[in-house]
Amino acid sequence: DRFHGEGYQEGYAEGSQVGVVEGRRYGSLQGAKMGSEIGCYLGFAMTWQCLLQKCTDEKNSKKLRALDSLIGMIQKFPYEDPTYEKLQEDVEKIRGKFKQVCSMLNVQADFRVGTERSSLTF
């Protein structure tokens, strides 16, 4: 009984330690993927915003408003708070706005994050 109890305690302690290390590694990887994705969206939006600034017709005005909205959403995103309750919800909203902007600009954007590389293609 004593050996069983000691073995359980040792195994539990070792498992907890390994779990913390594995959880930290997984969280870092997922955070890096999300940061890369959101960063690409921001760069995309700011580039198009600069390209469209000189055009003042109504069509481009709508595109600029959508780009401004996407940039605002990204800038308000709480990067520093991993416990943010609406993280997934806000990321989905940003993705949806990005797709809307791509549609308005008539750009086919495909963002992929993989083990080999991450890319944003047009």
C-alpha atoms as a printed R data frame, in Angstrom:
    type eleno elety resid chain resno       x      y       z
1   ATOM     1    CA   ASP     A     1   0.000  0.000   0.000
2   ATOM     2    CA   ARG     A     2   2.792  2.396   0.936
3   ATOM     3    CA   PHE     A     3   4.736  1.763  -2.315
4   ATOM     4    CA   HIS     A     4   1.592  2.149  -4.311
5   ATOM     5    CA   GLY     A     5   0.885  5.526  -2.686
6   ATOM     6    CA   GLU     A     6   4.472  6.754  -3.102
7   ATOM     7    CA   GLY     A     7   4.551  5.615  -6.734
8   ATOM     8    CA   TYR     A     8   1.309  7.411  -7.412
9   ATOM     9    CA   GLN     A     9   2.596 10.632  -5.837
10  ATOM    10    CA   GLU     A    10   5.885 10.485  -7.799
11  ATOM    11    CA   GLY     A    11   4.066  9.736 -11.044
12  ATOM    12    CA   TYR     A    12   1.563 12.509 -10.469
13  ATOM    13    CA   ALA     A    13   4.307 15.054  -9.737
14  ATOM    14    CA   GLU     A    14   6.323 14.030 -12.810
15  ATOM    15    CA   GLY     A    15   3.219 14.048 -15.017
16  ATOM    16    CA   SER     A    16   2.243 17.498 -13.793
17  ATOM    17    CA   GLN     A    17   5.692 18.861 -14.565
18  ATOM    18    CA   VAL     A    18   5.731 17.332 -18.058
19  ATOM    19    CA   GLY     A    19   2.196 18.610 -18.638
20  ATOM    20    CA   VAL     A    20   3.203 22.180 -17.794
21  ATOM    21    CA   VAL     A    21   6.175 22.027 -20.179
22  ATOM    22    CA   GLU     A    22   4.081 20.487 -22.955
23  ATOM    23    CA   GLY     A    23   1.264 23.002 -22.388
24  ATOM    24    CA   ARG     A    24   3.682 25.930 -22.531
25  ATOM    25    CA   ARG     A    25   5.212 24.624 -25.778
26  ATOM    26    CA   TYR     A    26   1.781 24.074 -27.352
27  ATOM    27    CA   GLY     A    27   0.568 27.514 -26.236
28  ATOM    28    CA   SER     A    28   3.654 29.195 -27.681
29  ATOM    29    CA   LEU     A    29   3.185 27.406 -30.993
30  ATOM    30    CA   GLN     A    30  -0.507 28.305 -31.235
31  ATOM    31    CA   GLY     A    31   0.183 31.903 -30.206
32  ATOM    32    CA   ALA     A    32   2.874 32.203 -32.880
33  ATOM    33    CA   LYS     A    33   0.510 30.856 -35.535
34  ATOM    34    CA   MET     A    34  -2.232 33.266 -34.540
35  ATOM    35    CA   GLY     A    35   0.196 36.187 -34.365
36  ATOM    36    CA   SER     A    36   1.523 35.373 -37.825
37  ATOM    37    CA   GLU     A    37  -1.982 35.180 -39.252
38  ATOM    38    CA   ILE     A    38  -3.193 38.425 -37.670
39  ATOM    39    CA   GLY     A    39   0.070 40.175 -38.581
40  ATOM    40    CA   CYS     A    40  -0.354 39.207 -42.234
41  ATOM    41    CA   TYR     A    41  -3.895 40.558 -42.191
42  ATOM    42    CA   LEU     A    42  -2.670 43.851 -40.759
43  ATOM    43    CA   GLY     A    43   0.131 44.183 -43.303
44  ATOM    44    CA   PHE     A    44  -2.273 43.342 -46.124
45  ATOM    45    CA   ALA     A    45  -4.819 45.922 -44.936
46  ATOM    46    CA   MET     A    46  -2.283 48.692 -44.408
47  ATOM    47    CA   THR     A    47  -0.739 48.103 -47.835
48  ATOM    48    CA   TRP     A    48  -4.119 48.289 -49.573
49  ATOM    49    CA   GLN     A    49  -5.039 51.320 -47.508
50  ATOM    50    CA   CYS     A    50  -1.929 53.120 -48.807
51  ATOM    51    CA   LEU     A    51  -2.651 52.040 -52.379
52  ATOM    52    CA   LEU     A    52  -6.249 53.282 -52.310
53  ATOM    53    CA   GLN     A    53  -5.700 56.581 -50.472
54  ATOM    54    CA   LYS     A    54  -5.213 58.581 -53.677
55  ATOM    55    CA   CYS     A    55  -8.450 57.333 -55.234
56  ATOM    56    CA   THR     A    56 -11.464 59.289 -54.023
57  ATOM    57    CA   ASP     A    57 -14.424 57.744 -55.852
58  ATOM    58    CA   GLU     A    58 -17.323 56.161 -53.939
59  ATOM    59    CA   LYS     A    59 -16.284 52.578 -54.738
60  ATOM    60    CA   ASN     A    60 -12.838 53.081 -53.219
61  ATOM    61    CA   SER     A    61 -14.344 54.978 -50.308
62  ATOM    62    CA   LYS     A    62 -16.265 51.836 -49.300
63  ATOM    63    CA   LYS     A    63 -13.116 49.735 -49.632
64  ATOM    64    CA   LEU     A    64 -11.192 52.183 -47.477
65  ATOM    65    CA   ARG     A    65 -13.893 52.111 -44.792
66  ATOM    66    CA   ALA     A    66 -13.754 48.299 -44.743
67  ATOM    67    CA   LEU     A    67  -9.955 48.395 -44.531
68  ATOM    68    CA   ASP     A    68 -10.135 50.934 -41.700
69  ATOM    69    CA   SER     A    69 -12.575 48.684 -39.884
70  ATOM    70    CA   LEU     A    70 -10.275 45.644 -40.268
71  ATOM    71    CA   ILE     A    71  -7.259 47.625 -39.076
72  ATOM    72    CA   GLY     A    72  -9.240 48.922 -36.099
73  ATOM    73    CA   MET     A    73 -10.345 45.409 -35.140
74  ATOM    74    CA   ILE     A    74  -6.766 44.170 -35.279
75  ATOM    75    CA   GLN     A    75  -5.429 47.107 -33.283
76  ATOM    76    CA   LYS     A    76  -8.045 46.565 -30.552
77  ATOM    77    CA   PHE     A    77  -7.234 42.839 -30.304
78  ATOM    78    CA   PRO     A    78  -5.840 42.058 -26.806
79  ATOM    79    CA   TYR     A    79  -2.533 40.366 -27.715
80  ATOM    80    CA   GLU     A    80  -1.194 40.593 -24.184
81  ATOM    81    CA   ASP     A    81  -4.068 38.731 -22.482
82  ATOM    82    CA   PRO     A    82  -4.039 34.940 -23.061
83  ATOM    83    CA   THR     A    83  -7.038 34.539 -20.747
84  ATOM    84    CA   TYR     A    84  -9.258 36.829 -22.855
85  ATOM    85    CA   GLU     A    85 -12.648 35.125 -22.947
86  ATOM    86    CA   LYS     A    86 -13.685 36.233 -26.442
87  ATOM    87    CA   LEU     A    87 -10.352 35.418 -28.120
88  ATOM    88    CA   GLN     A    88 -11.717 32.851 -30.582
89  ATOM    89    CA   GLU     A    89 -14.816 34.927 -31.254
90  ATOM    90    CA   ASP     A    90 -12.759 38.035 -32.063
91  ATOM    91    CA   VAL     A    91 -10.328 36.083 -34.256
92  ATOM    92    CA   GLU     A    92 -13.285 34.741 -36.236
93  ATOM    93    CA   LYS     A    93 -14.645 38.276 -36.647
94  ATOM    94    CA   ILE     A    94 -11.253 39.453 -37.921
95  ATOM    95    CA   ARG     A    95 -11.096 36.525 -40.359
96  ATOM    96    CA   GLY     A    96 -14.595 37.335 -41.576
97  ATOM    97    CA   LYS     A    97 -13.750 41.005 -42.082
98  ATOM    98    CA   PHE     A    98 -10.557 40.000 -43.912
99  ATOM    99    CA   LYS     A    99 -12.574 37.777 -46.269
100 ATOM   100    CA   GLN     A   100 -15.037 40.617 -46.850
101 ATOM   101    CA   VAL     A   101 -12.195 43.022 -47.681
102 ATOM   102    CA   CYS     A   102 -10.623 40.479 -50.059
103 ATOM   103    CA   SER     A   103 -13.963 40.109 -51.798
104 ATOM   104    CA   MET     A   104 -14.373 43.868 -52.134
105 ATOM   105    CA   LEU     A   105 -10.853 44.164 -53.555
106 ATOM   106    CA   ASN     A   106 -11.416 41.167 -55.835
107 ATOM   107    CA   VAL     A   107  -8.333 39.464 -54.367
108 ATOM   108    CA   GLN     A   108  -8.092 35.735 -53.751
109 ATOM   109    CA   ALA     A   109  -6.180 35.417 -50.487
110 ATOM   110    CA   ASP     A   110  -5.157 32.086 -49.029
111 ATOM   111    CA   PHE     A   111  -3.441 32.161 -45.644
112 ATOM   112    CA   ARG     A   112  -1.879 28.909 -44.489
113 ATOM   113    CA   VAL     A   113   0.282 28.165 -41.493
114 ATOM   114    CA   GLY     A   114   2.065 24.854 -41.653
115 ATOM   115    CA   THR     A   115   5.126 23.176 -40.244
116 ATOM   116    CA   GLU     A   116   7.155 23.987 -43.358
117 ATOM   117    CA   ARG     A   117   6.221 27.638 -43.855
118 ATOM   118    CA   SER     A   118   3.519 30.238 -43.553
119 ATOM   119    CA   SER     A   119   2.338 32.140 -46.566
120 ATOM   120    CA   LEU     A   120  -0.205 34.561 -47.868
121 ATOM   121    CA   THR     A   121  -0.734 34.067 -51.576
122 ATOM   122    CA   PHE     A   122  -2.673 36.029 -54.165
